[in-house]
XYZ file of C-alpha atoms in Angstrom:
732
model
C 0.000 0.000 0.000
C 1.057 3.568 -0.369
C -0.123 6.868 0.971
C 0.765 9.822 3.137
C 2.500 9.352 6.501
C 1.863 8.771 9.345
C 0.235 5.439 8.895
C -0.622 5.087 12.570
C -1.118 1.670 14.128
C -0.303 -1.107 11.722
C -2.891 -3.867 11.406
C -2.372 -7.537 10.691
C -3.725 -8.279 7.203
C -5.237 -10.715 6.789
C -6.461 -11.398 10.311
C -4.854 -14.361 12.067
C -8.314 -15.773 12.772
C -8.839 -16.402 9.073
C -5.521 -18.205 8.610
C -4.818 -21.897 9.250
C -2.897 -22.866 12.385
C 0.535 -22.626 10.804
C 3.606 -20.532 11.484
C 2.991 -17.016 10.115
C 5.280 -14.195 8.998
C 3.994 -10.661 8.363
C 6.347 -8.350 6.425
C 6.076 -4.550 6.043
C 8.424 -2.932 3.536
C 8.193 0.867 3.822
C 9.982 3.045 1.278
C 10.502 6.779 1.579
C 12.631 9.603 0.268
C 16.192 9.952 1.543
C 15.297 13.142 3.348
C 12.437 11.566 5.238
C 12.897 9.761 8.484
C 10.683 6.883 9.544
C 9.930 5.928 13.141
C 8.727 2.586 14.470
C 6.993 2.920 17.841
C 6.437 -0.195 19.923
C 3.731 -0.418 22.521
C 4.191 -2.172 25.847
C 5.742 -4.679 26.105
C 8.809 -3.080 24.552
C 11.466 -5.008 22.632
C 14.652 -6.750 23.707
C 17.479 -7.302 21.222
C 18.956 -10.794 20.943
C 22.176 -11.996 19.374
C 22.854 -14.590 16.693
C 21.752 -18.073 17.679
C 19.390 -16.838 20.414
C 15.634 -17.357 20.361
C 12.649 -15.756 22.052
C 10.855 -17.644 24.858
C 7.374 -17.136 23.363
C 8.566 -17.686 19.787
C 7.518 -14.169 18.649
C 10.383 -12.311 16.949
C 10.767 -8.940 15.237
C 13.367 -8.611 12.463
C 14.088 -4.996 11.504
C 16.218 -3.800 8.586
C 17.034 -0.442 6.968
C 18.346 0.808 3.636
C 21.439 2.559 2.366
C 20.627 3.240 -1.263
C 19.950 -0.213 -2.672
C 21.699 -2.082 0.158
C 19.736 -3.658 2.984
C 21.219 -3.240 6.457
C 20.081 -5.452 9.322
C 19.310 -3.411 12.416
C 18.638 -6.396 14.666
C 16.358 -9.148 15.889
C 14.147 -8.443 18.894
C 11.905 -10.253 21.372
C 9.237 -8.934 23.701
C 9.707 -7.695 27.285
C 12.621 -5.316 26.813
C 13.508 -1.633 26.895
C 13.531 -0.661 23.171
C 10.557 1.654 22.591
C 11.380 3.368 19.266
C 13.618 2.862 16.217
C 14.193 5.706 13.756
C 15.599 5.129 10.272
C 16.277 7.074 7.091
C 15.092 6.282 3.560
C 13.125 3.152 4.348
C 12.414 0.296 6.738
C 11.564 -3.351 6.496
C 9.754 -5.001 9.404
C 9.089 -8.757 9.701
C 6.908 -10.204 12.487
C 7.224 -13.978 13.015
C 4.362 -15.687 14.901
C 4.372 -19.387 15.820
C 1.316 -21.462 14.929
C 0.138 -21.703 18.530
C 0.261 -17.943 19.213
C -3.122 -16.191 18.993
C -1.984 -12.616 18.294
C -4.302 -10.237 16.452
C -2.256 -6.975 16.555
C 1.117 -6.018 15.152
C 2.183 -4.111 18.295
C 3.778 -1.120 16.509
C 2.997 2.015 14.582
C 4.771 3.957 11.840
C 5.284 7.714 11.809
C 7.252 10.092 9.649
C 9.917 12.329 11.107
C 12.485 14.776 9.904
C 15.797 13.555 8.599
C 17.953 11.907 11.277
C 21.141 12.180 9.173
C 22.445 8.792 10.243
C 21.728 5.094 9.774
C 19.363 4.720 12.717
C 18.504 5.788 16.265
C 17.375 3.227 18.843
C 15.628 4.481 21.967
C 15.845 2.407 25.168
C 13.683 3.340 28.166
C 14.382 2.268 31.763
C 11.627 2.772 34.331
C 13.637 1.193 37.150
C 16.685 -0.946 37.724
C 17.583 -3.222 34.859
C 19.981 -3.958 32.025
C 19.936 -4.021 28.243
C 22.277 -5.681 25.754
C 22.504 -3.989 22.358
C 24.469 -4.520 19.154
C 25.679 -2.535 16.182
C 23.968 -2.881 12.798
C 24.772 -6.048 10.813
C 26.154 -7.692 13.982
C 28.145 -9.965 13.980
C 29.016 -8.901 10.446
C 30.695 -5.592 9.799
C 29.162 -2.205 10.524
C 28.602 -0.222 7.290
C 31.543 1.908 6.250
C 31.636 5.525 7.437
C 28.167 5.323 8.990
C 26.784 6.687 12.255
C 24.429 4.869 14.640
C 22.994 6.270 17.895
C 21.343 4.816 21.003
C 19.246 7.094 23.236
C 18.817 5.972 26.849
C 16.030 7.323 29.029
C 16.994 6.844 32.685
C 15.241 8.254 35.782
C 17.297 10.971 37.435
C 17.551 9.069 40.737
C 19.211 6.067 39.055
C 22.753 5.568 37.792
C 23.805 4.031 34.459
C 27.064 2.356 33.441
C 28.238 1.117 30.044
C 30.332 -2.025 29.479
C 31.618 -3.239 26.120
C 31.144 -7.009 25.939
C 32.621 -7.705 22.482
C 34.032 -5.388 19.839
C 36.287 -5.352 16.812
C 37.792 -2.484 14.808
C 38.383 -2.238 11.068
C 41.350 -0.919 9.077
C 40.751 2.782 8.533
C 42.194 4.970 5.806
C 40.414 8.165 6.846
C 38.868 9.251 10.116
C 38.927 7.100 13.214
C 36.387 4.696 14.626
C 35.107 5.933 17.956
C 32.198 6.140 20.355
C 30.746 9.469 21.500
C 28.726 10.157 24.664
C 26.398 13.056 25.202
C 25.975 13.254 28.971
C 23.695 15.896 30.513
C 25.653 18.258 32.716
C 29.004 17.428 31.193
C 31.102 20.392 30.115
C 32.934 18.355 27.488
C 30.015 17.079 25.380
C 30.432 15.054 23.337
C 32.900 12.887 25.254
C 34.879 10.795 22.787
C 36.315 7.352 23.584
C 38.066 4.710 21.584
C 36.545 1.270 21.653
C 39.578 0.054 23.608
C 39.042 2.635 26.386
C 37.180 2.094 29.619
C 33.680 3.428 29.164
C 31.835 5.892 31.425
C 29.826 4.830 34.422
C 27.888 6.219 37.360
C 25.929 8.489 34.982
C 22.785 10.114 36.339
C 19.796 10.605 34.019
C 19.504 10.374 30.246
C 22.441 10.044 27.880
C 23.239 9.193 24.252
C 25.829 6.798 22.827
C 26.925 6.935 19.173
C 29.119 4.637 17.097
C 31.050 6.287 14.253
C 32.691 4.276 11.474
C 35.519 5.310 9.178
C 36.674 5.103 5.560
C 38.022 1.595 5.368
C 40.965 0.217 3.443
C 39.634 -1.159 0.149
C 42.152 -3.990 0.045
C 41.789 -5.050 3.692
C 38.701 -3.393 5.193
C 38.408 -5.464 8.343
C 35.250 -5.613 10.440
C 33.784 -3.060 12.861
C 31.305 -4.529 15.318
C 30.171 -3.802 18.856
C 28.115 -5.543 21.521
C 27.638 -3.673 24.790
C 25.558 -3.634 27.953
C 23.906 -0.772 29.815
C 23.264 -1.344 33.504
C 20.937 0.918 35.483
C 20.713 0.722 39.262
C 20.217 2.723 42.429
C 23.221 4.705 43.657
C 24.853 3.350 46.796
C 26.296 5.185 49.732
C 29.768 4.245 48.545
C 29.159 5.750 45.092
C 29.433 9.257 46.510
C 32.517 8.527 48.608
C 35.987 8.947 47.137
C 38.855 6.753 48.342
C 42.459 7.805 47.868
C 44.924 4.977 47.232
C 48.431 6.405 47.410
C 50.908 4.112 45.680
C 53.328 6.880 44.712
C 56.059 5.572 47.030
C 55.621 1.956 45.987
C 57.562 0.091 43.329
C 56.632 -3.004 41.303
C 53.196 -3.185 42.974
C 49.824 -3.729 41.331
C 46.331 -4.052 42.793
C 43.304 -5.451 40.934
C 39.714 -4.981 42.143
C 37.384 -7.445 40.452
C 34.126 -9.399 40.965
C 34.157 -12.623 42.917
C 33.366 -15.741 40.885
C 29.615 -16.392 41.182
C 27.075 -18.633 39.551
C 25.062 -17.031 36.783
C 21.423 -16.236 37.506
C 18.476 -15.588 35.192
C 17.228 -12.810 37.479
C 18.398 -9.236 37.136
C 21.476 -8.634 39.276
C 22.704 -5.070 39.748
C 26.272 -4.599 38.597
C 29.331 -3.940 40.717
C 31.579 -1.262 39.245
C 34.766 0.398 40.341
C 34.968 3.988 39.143
C 38.169 5.915 38.592
C 37.708 9.644 39.175
C 33.939 8.910 39.613
C 33.271 8.635 35.885
C 35.346 5.886 34.255
C 33.670 2.783 35.656
C 34.436 -0.844 34.974
C 33.957 -4.232 36.562
C 37.722 -4.726 36.769
C 40.180 -2.037 37.790
C 43.955 -2.372 38.142
C 45.946 0.204 40.105
C 49.696 0.415 39.572
C 52.514 1.786 41.703
C 54.015 5.230 41.293
C 50.719 7.177 41.327
C 47.854 8.321 43.504
C 44.422 6.955 42.561
C 40.946 8.285 43.448
C 38.307 5.579 43.212
C 34.645 5.079 44.117
C 32.251 2.147 43.943
C 28.924 1.747 42.152
C 27.679 -1.490 43.656
C 24.681 -2.677 45.642
C 26.779 -5.111 47.703
C 30.522 -4.628 48.032
C 30.982 -8.215 49.202
C 30.600 -9.139 45.524
C 34.044 -7.618 44.926
C 37.503 -8.561 46.176
C 41.080 -7.363 45.737
C 44.246 -9.154 44.642
C 47.670 -7.542 44.863
C 51.223 -8.426 43.901
C 54.612 -6.928 44.647
C 58.102 -7.982 43.530
C 61.185 -7.643 45.731
C 64.424 -8.500 43.981
C 68.095 -8.324 44.861
C 70.458 -7.483 42.029
C 73.580 -6.626 44.039
C 74.460 -9.249 46.686
C 76.860 -6.854 48.392
C 74.022 -4.427 49.032
C 71.337 -6.985 49.928
C 73.412 -9.233 52.202
C 71.941 -9.323 55.714
C 69.399 -6.627 54.830
C 65.779 -7.034 55.876
C 62.474 -5.898 54.397
C 59.027 -6.056 55.909
C 56.236 -7.793 53.978
C 53.317 -5.508 54.822
C 50.190 -4.669 52.835
C 49.997 -0.874 52.301
C 47.555 0.805 54.660
C 45.535 2.530 51.909
C 44.677 -0.884 50.467
C 43.527 -2.261 53.812
C 41.270 0.777 54.345
C 39.228 0.136 51.189
C 35.692 -1.253 51.785
C 36.463 -4.342 49.700
C 37.863 -7.582 51.105
C 41.484 -8.330 50.328
C 41.629 -11.849 48.925
C 45.300 -12.352 48.024
C 48.435 -10.282 48.286
C 51.605 -11.904 46.973
C 55.239 -10.982 47.331
C 57.617 -12.436 44.773
C 61.105 -12.606 46.335
C 63.990 -12.938 43.878
C 67.695 -13.512 44.689
C 70.818 -14.058 42.554
C 71.189 -17.714 41.696
C 73.634 -19.656 43.902
C 74.718 -16.469 45.688
C 72.076 -15.621 48.278
C 69.221 -17.350 50.076
C 66.198 -16.082 52.000
C 64.892 -16.340 55.555
C 61.321 -15.495 56.613
C 60.766 -14.421 60.222
C 57.104 -13.892 61.258
C 55.906 -11.362 63.815
C 54.045 -14.263 65.441
C 55.257 -17.851 65.318
C 53.504 -19.845 62.599
C 51.513 -23.065 62.544
C 51.582 -25.373 59.532
C 48.126 -26.208 58.232
C 47.426 -29.965 58.352
C 44.332 -32.129 58.446
C 45.075 -33.003 62.061
C 45.439 -29.356 63.087
C 43.740 -26.912 60.734
C 44.246 -23.155 60.710
C 41.240 -21.294 62.108
C 42.616 -17.776 61.693
C 41.218 -15.103 59.379
C 44.354 -15.095 57.226
C 47.361 -17.247 56.440
C 50.489 -17.466 54.307
C 51.145 -19.702 51.312
C 54.837 -20.245 50.598
C 55.881 -21.717 47.251
C 58.898 -21.733 44.988
C 59.090 -19.032 42.323
C 61.848 -20.750 40.352
C 60.636 -21.333 36.775
C 59.912 -24.996 36.162
C 60.129 -26.011 39.836
C 56.946 -27.396 41.361
C 57.645 -26.927 45.075
C 55.015 -25.886 47.602
C 56.385 -25.438 51.107
C 52.995 -25.310 52.774
C 50.237 -23.161 54.214
C 50.890 -21.394 57.508
C 48.943 -19.230 59.942
C 49.803 -17.295 63.138
C 49.757 -19.001 66.507
C 52.137 -21.963 66.096
C 55.720 -22.986 66.841
C 57.642 -22.214 63.621
C 60.020 -19.330 64.318
C 61.527 -18.974 60.859
C 61.620 -20.534 57.389
C 64.810 -20.526 55.340
C 64.599 -21.169 51.598
C 67.346 -21.641 49.056
C 66.048 -19.751 46.016
C 63.238 -17.530 44.703
C 59.893 -17.902 46.456
C 56.412 -16.472 46.398
C 54.749 -15.577 49.716
C 50.981 -15.046 49.491
C 48.849 -13.523 52.219
C 45.388 -15.096 51.820
C 42.348 -13.995 53.775
C 39.422 -16.164 54.873
C 37.104 -13.682 56.621
C 35.632 -10.241 55.832
C 37.057 -8.649 59.006
C 40.617 -9.487 58.072
C 41.534 -5.807 57.651
C 41.819 -5.338 61.409
C 43.752 -8.546 61.977
C 45.886 -8.276 58.838
C 47.099 -4.890 60.043
C 48.883 -6.788 62.827
C 50.300 -9.355 60.452
C 53.895 -9.158 59.435
C 56.708 -11.112 57.879
C 60.301 -9.984 57.631
C 62.472 -11.286 54.820
C 66.265 -11.155 54.984
C 68.913 -12.044 52.429
C 71.396 -14.521 53.918
C 74.402 -16.508 52.628
C 73.529 -19.198 50.126
C 72.909 -22.766 51.312
C 72.111 -25.915 49.345
C 69.022 -27.250 51.097
C 65.626 -26.388 49.670
C 64.272 -25.382 53.055
C 65.072 -25.268 56.782
C 62.305 -24.860 59.362
C 63.243 -23.633 62.841
C 60.713 -24.963 65.354
C 60.329 -24.298 69.079
C 57.442 -26.555 70.175
C 54.771 -25.248 72.488
C 54.173 -27.075 75.753
C 50.389 -26.804 75.257
C 50.076 -29.490 72.599
C 51.517 -31.393 69.676
C 53.300 -29.650 66.835
C 52.393 -31.259 63.488
C 54.951 -30.942 60.686
C 54.957 -32.352 57.189
C 57.287 -32.269 54.224
C 56.784 -29.825 51.322
C 54.615 -30.871 48.382
C 52.607 -33.110 50.684
C 50.028 -34.038 48.043
C 52.530 -34.504 45.194
C 55.667 -35.669 47.016
C 59.011 -34.015 47.665
C 60.794 -33.135 44.392
C 63.645 -35.346 43.250
C 67.113 -34.898 44.758
C 66.039 -32.256 47.265
C 66.788 -31.980 50.962
C 64.733 -30.405 53.762
C 65.553 -30.016 57.477
C 63.738 -29.177 60.692
C 65.724 -27.555 63.504
C 63.753 -28.469 66.628
C 64.661 -26.666 69.862
C 64.085 -28.388 73.200
C 64.096 -26.258 76.391
C 66.390 -27.392 79.227
C 63.491 -28.378 81.464
C 61.577 -30.301 78.790
C 61.769 -33.590 76.903
C 60.649 -33.826 73.275
C 58.806 -36.881 71.989
C 59.299 -37.370 68.222
C 56.603 -39.530 66.600
C 56.064 -40.426 62.940
C 52.467 -40.967 61.873
C 53.200 -43.712 59.332
C 55.456 -46.744 59.439
C 56.852 -46.060 55.960
C 57.116 -43.045 53.680
C 56.046 -45.011 50.606
C 58.935 -43.821 48.434
C 60.387 -46.125 45.776
C 63.643 -44.880 44.275
C 64.462 -45.159 40.618
C 68.004 -43.842 41.107
C 69.868 -42.846 44.258
C 68.781 -43.392 47.857
C 66.380 -41.555 50.166
C 67.701 -40.985 53.693
C 66.548 -39.501 56.965
C 68.993 -38.310 59.630
C 68.094 -37.571 63.252
C 70.989 -35.796 64.956
C 71.415 -34.557 68.491
C 72.867 -31.069 68.281
C 74.841 -31.250 71.544
C 76.471 -34.658 71.292
C 76.433 -34.851 67.479
C 75.144 -38.414 67.800
C 73.035 -39.248 64.769
C 70.879 -42.023 63.383
C 70.603 -42.650 59.647
C 67.555 -44.385 58.168
C 66.939 -45.542 54.627
C 63.453 -44.281 53.817
C 63.022 -46.810 51.034
C 64.094 -50.005 52.812
C 63.517 -49.411 56.528
C 60.462 -48.642 58.603
C 60.390 -45.275 60.288
C 61.678 -45.251 63.878
C 59.357 -45.692 66.814
C 58.649 -42.728 69.120
C 61.893 -41.404 70.603
C 62.653 -38.977 73.414
C 65.152 -36.137 73.102
C 66.488 -34.133 76.041
C 68.313 -31.614 73.864
C 67.723 -29.792 70.571
C 67.965 -31.986 67.489
C 67.770 -32.045 63.686
C 65.430 -33.999 61.422
C 66.745 -34.084 57.835
C 65.371 -35.878 54.777
C 67.131 -36.214 51.419
C 65.169 -37.516 48.467
C 66.219 -39.741 45.592
C 64.757 -39.785 42.071
C 61.527 -41.618 42.892
C 59.350 -43.747 40.666
C 56.212 -41.995 39.460
C 53.433 -42.405 41.998
C 55.825 -43.524 44.758
C 56.792 -40.141 46.151
C 58.429 -39.168 49.427
C 56.054 -37.762 52.060
C 56.989 -37.352 55.722
C 54.543 -36.453 58.481
C 55.449 -36.310 62.168
C 54.649 -34.506 65.384
C 56.664 -33.291 68.360
C 55.337 -33.083 71.932
C 57.103 -31.474 74.885
C 56.698 -32.813 78.417
C 58.361 -31.651 81.671
C 61.632 -33.406 82.386
C 61.436 -35.835 85.395
C 64.424 -37.322 87.288
C 64.940 -41.031 86.762
C 64.802 -43.191 89.972
C 68.110 -44.879 89.191
C 69.777 -41.509 88.790
C 68.340 -40.406 92.144
C 69.647 -43.547 93.927
C 73.097 -43.181 92.390
C 73.175 -39.502 93.363
C 72.175 -40.291 96.973
C 74.726 -43.116 97.327
C 77.447 -41.004 95.757
C 76.619 -38.059 97.990
C 76.723 -40.257 101.096
C 80.071 -41.747 100.136
C 81.480 -38.294 99.473
C 80.244 -37.104 102.879
C 81.852 -40.073 104.677
C 85.101 -39.488 102.848
C 85.065 -35.820 103.866
C 84.419 -36.754 107.493
C 87.314 -39.230 107.415
C 89.652 -36.562 106.080
C 88.564 -34.150 108.808
C 89.121 -36.745 111.578
C 92.510 -37.677 110.196
C 93.510 -34.009 109.974
C 92.421 -33.393 113.570
C 94.426 -36.407 114.856
C 97.556 -35.303 113.012
C 97.202 -31.801 114.398
C 96.975 -33.151 117.940
C 100.054 -35.315 117.455
C 101.994 -32.268 116.200
C 100.989 -30.315 119.288
C 102.009 -33.131 121.734
C 105.295 -34.102 120.147
C 108.492 -32.366 119.104
C 109.590 -31.611 115.615
C 109.391 -34.468 113.195
C 112.427 -36.714 112.638
C 112.926 -37.377 108.937
C 116.053 -39.714 109.113
C 116.545 -42.560 111.487
C 119.776 -42.500 113.621
C 120.481 -45.770 115.271
C 123.099 -44.297 117.673
C 120.542 -42.202 119.577
C 118.608 -43.723 122.413
C 115.009 -42.728 122.059
C 113.821 -44.495 125.169
C 113.268 -42.616 128.437
C 115.100 -43.949 131.524
C 112.802 -46.202 133.485
C 112.873 -48.922 136.030
C 113.588 -52.277 134.603
C 110.494 -54.419 134.479
C 110.118 -58.039 134.916
C 109.513 -58.758 131.363
C 111.677 -56.621 129.059
C 110.675 -56.037 125.377
C 113.294 -56.099 122.683
C 113.426 -53.675 119.724
C 111.606 -56.219 117.678
C 108.644 -56.016 119.991
C 108.684 -52.244 120.625
C 107.420 -49.327 118.513
C 110.637 -47.386 118.527
C 111.224 -47.967 114.827
C 107.835 -46.465 113.813
C 108.086 -42.807 112.717
C 105.425 -40.344 113.713
C 105.832 -38.189 110.551
C 108.061 -38.638 107.521
C 108.633 -35.551 105.351
C 108.734 -36.751 101.710
C 110.894 -33.845 100.655
C 113.532 -34.722 103.184
C 113.557 -38.368 102.222
C 113.124 -38.136 98.425
C 114.278 -34.594 97.867
C 117.348 -35.577 95.922
C 115.146 -37.164 93.270
C 113.382 -33.839 92.551
C 116.514 -31.767 92.066
C 117.736 -30.866 88.610
C 121.323 -30.305 87.570
C 121.225 -26.766 89.014
C 119.947 -27.925 92.358
C 116.473 -26.344 92.079
C 113.316 -28.326 92.666
C 111.080 -29.363 89.745
C 107.329 -28.777 89.912
C 105.266 -31.791 88.785
C 103.097 -31.294 85.702
C 99.356 -31.400 86.158
C 96.630 -31.612 83.446
C 94.277 -28.626 83.020
C 90.643 -28.414 81.746
C 90.137 -26.771 78.391
C 86.566 -25.848 77.263
C 85.066 -27.469 74.107
C 85.341 -25.139 71.155
C 83.702 -27.235 68.429
C 80.453 -26.586 66.467
C 77.300 -25.871 68.436
C 74.604 -27.308 66.113
C 73.766 -24.330 63.860
C 73.994 -26.349 60.643
C 71.790 -29.276 59.666
C 73.361 -32.712 59.362
C 74.853 -33.599 56.031
C 73.347 -36.538 54.160
C 75.547 -39.581 53.481
C 78.044 -38.967 50.723
C 77.694 -42.390 49.131
C 74.335 -43.416 47.742
C 74.520 -47.149 47.094
C 72.302 -50.145 47.447
C 74.751 -51.879 49.836
C 73.671 -52.298 53.497
C 74.672 -49.557 55.901
C 78.266 -50.098 57.087
C 78.924 -50.790 60.767
C 81.607 -49.218 62.924
C 84.868 -51.149 63.063
C 88.023 -50.821 65.096
C 89.869 -49.549 62.019
C 87.558 -46.524 61.746
C 86.975 -44.457 64.871
C 83.394 -43.740 65.873
C 82.004 -40.256 65.507
C 81.299 -40.287 69.235
C 84.884 -41.005 70.308
C 88.158 -39.150 69.640
C 90.733 -40.844 67.446
C 93.878 -42.256 69.046
C 96.794 -39.845 69.260
C 100.440 -40.140 70.191
C 100.201 -36.971 72.220
C 97.914 -38.380 74.942
C 99.300 -37.166 78.331
C 98.499 -40.385 80.186
C 98.826 -44.077 79.363
C 97.267 -46.751 81.526
C 98.251 -50.381 81.467
C 95.939 -53.076 82.765
C 97.700 -56.444 83.048
C 95.436 -59.238 81.993
C 97.464 -62.404 81.624
C 99.949 -60.440 79.565
C 97.314 -58.958 77.214
C 96.845 -55.212 77.721
C 94.680 -54.561 74.623
C 91.121 -53.802 75.770
C 88.897 -52.653 72.860
C 86.524 -49.725 73.457
C 83.888 -51.092 71.080
C 82.593 -54.554 70.468
C 83.910 -55.332 66.994
C 81.591 -58.291 66.531
C 79.090 -57.582 63.765
C 75.663 -59.172 64.025
C 74.653 -61.303 61.132
C 72.535 -59.584 58.557
C 69.109 -60.788 57.491
C 69.228 -63.995 55.571
C 72.782 -64.908 56.711
């Protein structure tokens, strides 16, 4: 039909009641002069645009196309129950309404009116009466937008609501002239129109109505490329936080980045208000990354800030070992980050050292507990320590405050991650703290210094617990035992389960004071039964190259108990003390008797003179005693110097002083270094001590010993210190 515009409400001709129950398609092809604009108005319910491959729930679809000269341009496909109220086009319009056979619809649902020239391809009006969202696409989507054309979307938003724009998918073409861009006309803005590239972050937190336009360019004839755009407009109520500006000062930081992003959630069919982070209150996006060296002003447009979280990362590296050696740095989250109203999820420090030149030591503000199934961490935050060496899969473990681990030493680059588990972690994380220091290089992968608590068991397990300790690595635990305590070392499994392909896997338990050590083959032997240690000791494991699936895992606990005196020791001490007391009393009595004899008698006679009569004159008795029967030849005191003095004189006549041995304190190692694994890795049984090789617990024989004792035993004076008899091995 033809005639003057407007046409008014468009009727369905013929009526659906006169048609058979089949799928029906009604098509209106309206042609007009290039200077005349045509407007399609849709009654409630308004339209919702869908993308390629999507379908409408009720089966009713609207396909709308326009014209550029003789070329047909697809504006889009729409369903019911949306926000699109009007579509304006130039030169002509083609409208197709598809009705399924079961749908009893008797009206077209739109009207056609003439308007003045719009001087562009089309204008789509989208009306929001409350909170909601709309997804819209450029013309010919997903094919290319027409060259050097202009398309506009008008959004009607209540003044009390806020709108944000997000680009979901876009692509740019190869331009010869002009530049592809989007332009915003925002009421109240002093810079209208605001121009953005498609790659830029789009505006958000906009109050009231606004327009968005897509402008194409003159494309390269040889390689035009494709311009297309799919975007979303989200309208929601402003939140209290949307009017509050937060300053994040990272100007004094280096190599630090912070990302604020949505938490992973399950998708829902219901409308969910968006969560946006706005930079300078206008540039809003769902993901925002702040970098070091600048000050950032941010705000939030979100109905529930718990839908967002933050993840940060900082790199600390040492390039000059002379400068870094023995220097310390604190691993603290900047205060401006902790003051944001969004939960901090992760903050990682990557610690890098020169290879084979320096190592690292981590010292916590509070002693740490290792997270295990037997003793889980119940704190609001914890630390994850893992290797940062490329290609090395080594996870030292998860730790939280309130344990017994005083420090962790690692050989090479590591990553330390502060992970939070509760919303109120900001207050507790402010008290968190780790200090990292650069120390001389050592060859073990890790050393844990542990001072067990007397309140309960300390559970410890080897790194990579779920995957097994990496091949040819060594790990040690330095366990301190207080002087008034006894440590009970218990392994939770009889065997580690490791099967070596090459090399041997060993465990060494070494007393730090006596240096006595026990060596166990983790592949062949069962783990030792519970043992008691009165002094600090080492536990060291060294891995082989294990068979796949037969990895090395070690899990043990340490328990401190008060030291009690053994009954045998008490009896020996009492008997020894009594004997010492009796000996002292005997010496005192003897000294007193000698003193009395000195007082009652004259000076001592050192040399016997047979010509002197020592007997007092007396009356002869009846029975006379001869010299044989008398005591006249017994000397009261004999001075050794007078008798043997000539033996102590040297050639000059002076007396020699006898040599006496003196005590010299032990100046050997005090247990600061872990025990070294055996040097020889062989399949032969462990060698026993023999008389040809001195034991580690005894000094080797030396020709300079000050004393030599001889014990006659039927002419044989050789008494071995150790039993050289070797027990027969299994199977012999």
